[in-house]
């Protein structure tokens, strides 16, 4: 496939993914509603255009990394969406949107002869910078193979299935586990601190024992114990992922009581501390209810 692709949505994830493509010699035509992030990428060689449609007129393959399902719907199928572009033939969605939205967009674009591939990613901004994301792809297998040269730059690829939305279901299952680990590790460590334990020693023990997760391994040491709250993923996005997972369980007719409790703690984090704040603020909800502070002793 051509080494000229489009990229829309240059945020915490989009910019480092786009930079990896530039490093591999790709020519990128990019757009973001925030001109500052687009100009920053222009410094690294990307061609910045003024609209979504200008991207779709310039290339046959467009990658998108956008915050919410509604924005993905608008950018792909809205009045000024990719669907109206003269050249685009394949849209690869790296965002987390849920299976229902992926199926809807797939059908709308297919009616215009454009293939939509859902390809959500996991591994955070660090994984995007290092090119070590888990890249989950659903769509035609031939398309998966055609996209491999470009997507292998951002991480390890997994073919999830041939039906639209399957990769989104995979991603939501993964992120439910991440959201649950953050919430339950916060409760467990909060309880220990209330009893007089040192939270740094607790995290060391958990990481040497059976309670270990990415919350205890990465997020507590880097962003919670030093009270930085700057891991790089917003509370709004985490809350969105758990909500989408529960919407999917409803659509499937299965009940998920543990996920429901996890959703409630993220709703409180979102309401009390703000969706734009880092998701590690979840511990503050627990700290308030327990009357403790989970902080490394200096
Ligand atoms: P972000 O908010 O940092 O970036 C989104 C970018 O999209 C911003 O630059 C914004 O200006 C741009 N944008 C918004 N509306 C637009 C529009 N209409 N047209 C063009 N650009 C528009 O979000 P992010 O953290 O980079 O996440 C992107 C997606 O990846 C989300 O769906 C998220 O759930 C998913 N994701 C994020 C992470 C993470 O750790 N941040 C990890 C895995 C998956």
CSV table of C-alpha atoms and ligand atoms in Angstrom, one decimal:
chain,number,residue,atom,x,y,z
A,1,UNK,CA,0.0,0.0,0.0
A,2,UNK,CA,1.0,3.6,-0.5
A,3,UNK,CA,3.4,5.2,2.0
A,4,UNK,CA,1.1,8.3,2.1
A,5,UNK,CA,-1.7,8.1,4.6
A,6,UNK,CA,-4.0,10.5,6.5
A,7,UNK,CA,-4.2,11.0,10.2
A,8,UNK,CA,-7.0,12.8,12.1
A,9,UNK,CA,-6.9,13.4,15.9
A,10,UNK,CA,-3.4,14.3,17.1
A,11,UNK,CA,-3.9,14.1,20.9
A,12,UNK,CA,-2.2,12.2,23.6
A,13,UNK,CA,-2.3,9.0,21.5
A,14,UNK,CA,-2.5,10.4,17.9
A,15,UNK,CA,0.6,12.5,18.0
A,16,UNK,CA,3.0,9.8,19.1
A,17,UNK,CA,1.4,7.2,16.7
A,18,UNK,CA,1.7,9.7,13.8
A,19,UNK,CA,5.3,10.5,14.8
A,20,UNK,CA,6.2,6.8,14.5
A,21,UNK,CA,4.8,6.7,11.0
A,22,UNK,CA,6.8,9.7,10.0
A,23,UNK,CA,9.9,8.0,11.3
A,24,UNK,CA,9.2,4.9,9.2
A,25,UNK,CA,9.2,7.2,6.1
A,26,UNK,CA,5.4,7.7,5.7
A,27,UNK,CA,4.1,10.9,4.2
A,28,UNK,CA,1.3,12.1,6.4
A,29,UNK,CA,-1.6,14.5,5.6
A,30,UNK,CA,-3.0,15.5,9.0
A,31,UNK,CA,-5.9,17.4,10.6
A,32,UNK,CA,-6.9,18.3,14.1
A,33,UNK,CA,-9.4,20.9,15.3
A,34,UNK,CA,-6.6,22.1,17.6
A,35,UNK,CA,-4.2,23.9,15.3
A,36,UNK,CA,-1.4,23.9,17.9
A,37,UNK,CA,-1.0,20.1,17.9
A,38,UNK,CA,-1.2,20.0,14.1
A,39,UNK,CA,1.5,22.7,13.7
A,40,UNK,CA,3.7,20.8,16.2
A,41,UNK,CA,3.5,17.8,13.9
A,42,UNK,CA,4.2,20.0,10.8
A,43,UNK,CA,7.6,20.7,12.4
A,44,UNK,CA,8.3,17.0,12.2
A,45,UNK,CA,7.4,16.8,8.5
A,46,UNK,CA,3.6,16.2,8.3
A,47,UNK,CA,1.4,18.1,5.8
A,48,UNK,CA,-1.3,20.0,7.7
A,49,UNK,CA,-4.6,20.6,5.9
A,50,UNK,CA,-7.6,22.6,7.0
A,51,UNK,CA,-10.4,20.1,7.2
A,52,UNK,CA,-11.4,16.4,7.5
A,53,UNK,CA,-12.5,16.5,3.9
A,54,UNK,CA,-9.2,17.8,2.7
A,55,UNK,CA,-7.6,14.7,4.2
A,56,UNK,CA,-10.2,12.4,2.5
A,57,UNK,CA,-9.5,14.2,-0.8
A,58,UNK,CA,-5.7,13.6,-0.5
A,59,UNK,CA,-5.2,9.9,0.5
A,60,UNK,CA,-6.9,6.6,0.1
A,61,UNK,CA,-6.2,5.4,3.7
A,62,UNK,CA,-7.1,7.6,6.8
A,63,UNK,CA,-6.3,6.7,10.4
A,64,UNK,CA,-8.3,8.5,13.1
A,65,UNK,CA,-7.7,8.7,16.9
A,66,UNK,CA,-10.6,10.7,18.4
A,67,UNK,CA,-12.0,11.1,21.9
A,68,UNK,CA,-15.6,10.0,21.8
A,69,UNK,CA,-18.0,7.9,19.7
A,70,UNK,CA,-20.0,11.0,18.7
A,71,UNK,CA,-16.9,12.7,17.3
A,72,UNK,CA,-16.0,9.6,15.4
A,73,UNK,CA,-19.5,9.5,13.9
A,74,UNK,CA,-19.3,13.1,12.9
A,75,UNK,CA,-15.8,13.0,11.5
A,76,UNK,CA,-16.6,9.8,9.5
A,77,UNK,CA,-20.2,10.3,8.4
A,78,UNK,CA,-21.2,13.9,9.3
A,79,UNK,CA,-22.0,16.7,6.8
A,80,UNK,CA,-18.3,17.5,6.5
A,81,UNK,CA,-17.1,14.0,7.2
A,82,UNK,CA,-14.6,11.6,5.5
A,83,UNK,CA,-17.6,10.0,3.6
A,84,UNK,CA,-17.6,13.0,1.3
A,85,UNK,CA,-14.0,12.7,0.3
A,86,UNK,CA,-13.0,12.0,-3.3
A,87,UNK,CA,-10.1,9.7,-2.7
A,88,UNK,CA,-10.5,7.8,0.6
A,89,UNK,CA,-11.2,4.1,0.4
A,90,UNK,CA,-10.2,2.8,3.9
A,91,UNK,CA,-10.8,4.4,7.3
A,92,UNK,CA,-8.9,2.9,10.2
A,93,UNK,CA,-10.4,3.9,13.6
A,94,UNK,CA,-7.9,3.7,16.5
A,95,UNK,CA,-10.4,5.3,18.9
A,96,UNK,CA,-12.4,3.5,21.6
A,97,UNK,CA,-16.1,3.8,20.5
A,98,UNK,CA,-17.9,0.5,21.3
A,99,UNK,CA,-19.1,-2.2,19.0
A,100,UNK,CA,-22.5,-0.6,18.2
A,101,UNK,CA,-20.9,2.6,16.9
A,102,UNK,CA,-18.3,0.7,14.9
A,103,UNK,CA,-21.0,-1.4,13.2
A,104,UNK,CA,-23.1,1.7,12.5
A,105,UNK,CA,-20.2,3.6,10.9
A,106,UNK,CA,-19.1,0.5,9.0
A,107,UNK,CA,-22.5,0.2,7.4
A,108,UNK,CA,-22.8,3.9,6.6
A,109,UNK,CA,-19.3,4.0,4.9
A,110,UNK,CA,-19.8,0.6,3.2
A,111,UNK,CA,-22.8,2.1,1.4
A,112,UNK,CA,-20.4,4.7,-0.2
A,113,UNK,CA,-17.8,2.1,-1.1
A,114,UNK,CA,-15.5,3.0,1.9
A,115,UNK,CA,-14.1,0.2,4.1
A,116,UNK,CA,-14.2,1.0,7.9
A,117,UNK,CA,-11.8,-1.0,10.1
A,118,UNK,CA,-12.1,-0.8,13.8
A,119,UNK,CA,-8.7,-1.0,15.4
A,120,UNK,CA,-8.7,0.2,19.0
A,121,UNK,CA,-5.4,0.2,20.8
A,122,UNK,CA,-4.2,-0.4,24.4
A,123,UNK,CA,-1.0,0.4,26.2
A,124,UNK,CA,-1.3,4.2,26.9
A,125,UNK,CA,0.7,7.1,25.7
A,126,UNK,CA,3.9,5.4,26.8
A,127,UNK,CA,3.0,2.4,24.5
A,128,UNK,CA,2.2,4.8,21.7
A,129,UNK,CA,5.6,6.5,22.0
A,130,UNK,CA,7.5,3.2,22.2
A,131,UNK,CA,5.4,1.5,19.4
A,132,UNK,CA,4.4,-1.3,21.8
A,133,UNK,CA,0.6,-0.9,21.8
A,134,UNK,CA,-1.7,-3.9,21.6
A,135,UNK,CA,-3.5,-3.1,18.2
A,136,UNK,CA,-6.8,-5.0,17.9
A,137,UNK,CA,-8.2,-5.2,14.4
A,138,UNK,CA,-11.5,-6.5,13.1
A,139,UNK,CA,-12.4,-6.4,9.4
A,140,UNK,CA,-11.6,-8.5,6.3
A,141,UNK,CA,-8.5,-10.5,6.8
A,142,UNK,CA,-7.1,-9.3,3.5
A,143,UNK,CA,-7.5,-5.7,4.7
A,144,UNK,CA,-5.7,-6.6,8.0
A,145,UNK,CA,-2.8,-7.9,5.9
A,146,UNK,CA,-2.8,-4.8,3.7
A,147,UNK,CA,-2.7,-2.5,6.7
A,148,UNK,CA,0.1,-4.5,8.5
A,149,UNK,CA,3.0,-2.4,7.1
A,150,UNK,CA,1.5,0.8,8.6
A,151,UNK,CA,-0.1,-0.5,11.9
A,152,UNK,CA,3.0,-2.6,12.9
A,153,UNK,CA,4.7,0.7,13.5
A,154,UNK,CA,2.5,1.4,16.5
A,155,UNK,CA,2.5,-2.0,18.2
A,156,UNK,CA,1.7,-5.7,18.2
A,157,UNK,CA,-1.2,-6.5,15.9
A,158,UNK,CA,-4.0,-8.9,16.8
A,159,UNK,CA,-6.6,-10.1,14.3
A,160,UNK,CA,-9.8,-10.3,16.4
A,161,UNK,CA,-12.4,-11.3,13.8
A,162,UNK,CA,-14.0,-10.4,10.5
A,163,UNK,CA,-17.2,-8.7,11.9
A,164,UNK,CA,-17.2,-5.0,12.5
A,165,UNK,CA,-17.1,-4.1,16.2
A,166,UNK,CA,-15.3,-7.3,17.4
A,167,UNK,CA,-12.1,-5.4,18.1
A,168,UNK,CA,-14.1,-2.8,20.1
A,169,UNK,CA,-15.6,-5.6,22.2
A,170,UNK,CA,-12.1,-6.9,22.9
A,171,UNK,CA,-10.9,-3.4,23.8
A,172,UNK,CA,-13.8,-2.7,26.2
A,173,UNK,CA,-13.1,-6.1,28.0
A,174,UNK,CA,-9.5,-5.1,28.4
A,175,UNK,CA,-10.3,-1.6,29.7
A,176,UNK,CA,-12.9,-2.8,32.1
A,177,UNK,CA,-10.0,-4.8,33.7
A,178,UNK,CA,-7.8,-1.8,33.8
A,179,UNK,CA,-10.6,0.4,35.3
A,180,UNK,CA,-11.4,-2.3,37.9
A,181,UNK,CA,-7.7,-2.7,38.8
A,182,UNK,CA,-7.3,1.0,39.5
A,183,UNK,CA,-10.5,1.2,41.6
A,184,UNK,CA,-9.9,-2.0,43.7
A,185,UNK,CA,-6.1,-1.3,44.2
A,186,UNK,CA,-7.1,2.1,45.4
A,187,UNK,CA,-9.5,0.6,47.9
A,188,UNK,CA,-7.1,-2.1,49.1
A,189,UNK,CA,-4.2,0.4,49.6
A,190,UNK,CA,-6.5,2.9,51.2
A,191,UNK,CA,-7.7,0.3,53.7
A,192,UNK,CA,-4.0,-0.5,54.5
A,193,UNK,CA,-3.1,3.1,55.1
A,194,UNK,CA,-6.1,3.5,57.4
A,195,UNK,CA,-4.7,0.6,59.4
A,196,UNK,CA,-1.2,2.3,59.6
A,197,UNK,CA,0.6,0.5,56.7
A,198,UNK,CA,3.1,2.3,54.5
A,199,UNK,CA,1.6,2.5,51.0
A,200,UNK,CA,5.0,2.2,49.3
A,201,UNK,CA,5.7,-1.1,51.1
A,202,UNK,CA,2.2,-2.3,50.3
A,203,UNK,CA,2.7,-1.6,46.5
A,204,UNK,CA,6.1,-3.4,46.7
A,205,UNK,CA,4.5,-6.5,48.3
A,206,UNK,CA,1.5,-6.5,45.9
A,207,UNK,CA,3.9,-6.3,43.0
A,208,UNK,CA,5.9,-9.3,44.3
A,209,UNK,CA,2.7,-11.2,45.1
A,210,UNK,CA,-0.6,-12.2,43.5
A,211,UNK,CA,-2.4,-8.9,43.7
A,212,UNK,CA,-0.2,-7.3,41.0
A,213,UNK,CA,-1.8,-5.4,38.1
A,214,UNK,CA,-0.9,-2.5,35.8
A,215,UNK,CA,-2.4,-0.3,38.5
A,216,UNK,CA,0.1,-1.5,41.2
A,217,UNK,CA,3.0,-2.0,38.7
A,218,UNK,CA,2.8,1.3,36.7
A,219,UNK,CA,0.2,3.8,37.9
A,220,UNK,CA,0.7,3.8,41.7
A,221,UNK,CA,4.5,4.1,41.6
A,222,UNK,CA,4.5,6.7,38.8
A,223,UNK,CA,1.5,8.9,39.5
A,224,UNK,CA,-0.2,8.2,42.8
A,225,UNK,CA,2.4,7.6,45.5
A,226,UNK,CA,4.4,10.7,44.4
A,227,UNK,CA,1.1,12.6,44.2
A,228,UNK,CA,1.7,13.6,40.6
A,229,UNK,CA,-1.7,12.5,39.1
A,230,UNK,CA,-0.2,12.9,35.6
A,231,UNK,CA,-0.3,9.4,34.0
A,232,UNK,CA,-1.7,10.7,30.7
A,233,UNK,CA,-5.3,9.3,30.4
A,234,UNK,CA,-8.3,11.4,31.4
A,235,UNK,CA,-11.0,10.4,33.8
A,236,UNK,CA,-13.6,11.2,31.1
A,237,UNK,CA,-12.1,8.6,28.8
A,238,UNK,CA,-11.9,5.9,31.5
A,239,UNK,CA,-15.5,6.6,32.5
A,240,UNK,CA,-16.5,6.4,28.8
A,241,UNK,CA,-14.9,3.0,28.4
A,242,UNK,CA,-16.7,1.5,31.4
A,243,UNK,CA,-20.0,3.0,30.3
A,244,UNK,CA,-19.5,1.6,26.7
A,245,UNK,CA,-18.7,-1.8,28.2
A,246,UNK,CA,-21.9,-1.8,30.2
A,247,UNK,CA,-23.9,-0.7,27.2
A,248,UNK,CA,-22.5,-3.6,25.3
A,249,UNK,CA,-23.4,-6.0,28.1
A,250,UNK,CA,-26.9,-4.7,28.0
A,251,UNK,CA,-27.1,-5.1,24.2
A,252,UNK,CA,-25.9,-8.7,24.7
A,253,UNK,CA,-28.4,-9.4,27.5
A,254,UNK,CA,-25.7,-10.3,30.1
A,255,UNK,CA,-25.5,-8.8,33.6
A,256,UNK,CA,-22.1,-7.5,34.9
A,257,UNK,CA,-22.6,-6.5,38.6
A,258,UNK,CA,-18.9,-6.0,39.3
A,259,UNK,CA,-18.6,-3.8,36.2
A,260,UNK,CA,-21.6,-1.8,37.5
A,261,UNK,CA,-19.8,-1.1,40.8
A,262,UNK,CA,-16.7,-0.1,38.9
A,263,UNK,CA,-18.7,2.3,36.7
A,264,UNK,CA,-20.1,4.0,39.8
A,265,UNK,CA,-16.7,4.8,41.2
A,266,UNK,CA,-15.6,6.3,37.9
A,267,UNK,CA,-18.8,8.4,37.7
A,268,UNK,CA,-17.9,9.8,41.2
A,269,UNK,CA,-14.4,10.5,40.1
A,270,UNK,CA,-15.7,12.3,37.0
A,271,UNK,CA,-18.3,14.3,38.9
A,272,UNK,CA,-16.2,15.2,41.9
A,273,UNK,CA,-12.7,15.8,40.3
A,274,UNK,CA,-13.5,16.6,36.6
A,275,UNK,CA,-13.4,14.5,33.4
A,276,UNK,CA,-10.4,16.5,32.1
A,277,UNK,CA,-8.3,15.4,35.1
A,278,UNK,CA,-6.0,12.4,35.0
A,279,UNK,CA,-7.7,9.1,35.8
A,280,UNK,CA,-5.3,8.4,38.7
A,281,UNK,CA,-7.6,10.9,40.7
A,282,UNK,CA,-9.8,7.9,41.3
A,283,UNK,CA,-7.8,7.3,44.5
A,284,UNK,CA,-9.0,10.7,45.8
A,285,UNK,CA,-12.6,9.5,45.9
A,286,UNK,CA,-11.5,6.6,48.1
A,287,UNK,CA,-9.2,8.8,50.2
A,288,UNK,CA,-12.1,11.1,51.0
A,289,UNK,CA,-14.5,8.4,52.0
A,290,UNK,CA,-11.8,6.7,54.2
A,291,UNK,CA,-10.2,9.8,55.6
A,292,UNK,CA,-6.6,8.8,54.5
A,293,UNK,CA,-3.9,10.0,52.1
A,294,UNK,CA,-2.0,7.5,50.0
A,295,UNK,CA,1.4,9.1,49.7
A,296,UNK,CA,5.0,7.9,49.6
A,297,UNK,CA,7.0,8.8,52.7
A,298,UNK,CA,9.9,11.0,51.6
B,1,LIG,P1,-7.1,13.3,23.3
B,1,LIG,O1,-8.3,14.0,23.8
B,1,LIG,O2,-5.8,13.6,23.9
B,1,LIG,O3,-7.0,13.6,21.7
B,1,LIG,C1,-8.0,13.6,20.8
B,1,LIG,C2,-7.6,14.6,19.7
B,1,LIG,O4,-8.7,14.7,18.8
B,1,LIG,C3,-7.4,16.1,20.2
B,1,LIG,O5,-6.2,16.5,19.7
B,1,LIG,C4,-8.6,16.8,19.7
B,1,LIG,O6,-8.3,18.2,19.4
B,1,LIG,C5,-8.9,16.0,18.4
B,1,LIG,N1,-10.3,16.2,17.9
B,1,LIG,C6,-11.4,16.3,18.7
B,1,LIG,N2,-12.5,16.5,17.9
B,1,LIG,C7,-12.0,16.5,16.6
B,1,LIG,C8,-12.6,16.7,15.3
B,1,LIG,N3,-13.9,16.9,15.2
B,1,LIG,N4,-11.8,16.7,14.2
B,1,LIG,C9,-10.4,16.5,14.3
B,1,LIG,N5,-9.8,16.4,15.5
B,1,LIG,C10,-10.6,16.4,16.6
B,1,LIG,O7,-7.5,11.7,23.4
B,1,LIG,P2,-6.4,10.5,23.4
B,1,LIG,O8,-6.1,10.2,24.8
B,1,LIG,O9,-5.4,10.7,22.4
B,1,LIG,O10,-7.4,9.3,23.0
B,1,LIG,C11,-7.9,9.1,21.6
B,1,LIG,C12,-8.6,7.8,21.6
B,1,LIG,O11,-7.8,6.7,21.9
B,1,LIG,C13,-9.8,7.8,22.5
B,1,LIG,O12,-10.9,7.1,21.9
B,1,LIG,C14,-9.3,7.0,23.7
B,1,LIG,O13,-10.4,6.3,24.4
B,1,LIG,C15,-8.4,6.0,23.0
B,1,LIG,N6,-7.2,5.6,23.9
B,1,LIG,C16,-6.6,6.4,24.7
B,1,LIG,C17,-5.5,6.0,25.4
B,1,LIG,C18,-4.7,6.9,26.3
B,1,LIG,O14,-3.9,6.4,27.2
B,1,LIG,N7,-4.8,8.2,26.2
B,1,LIG,C19,-5.1,4.6,25.4
B,1,LIG,C20,-5.8,3.8,24.5
B,1,LIG,C21,-6.9,4.3,23.8
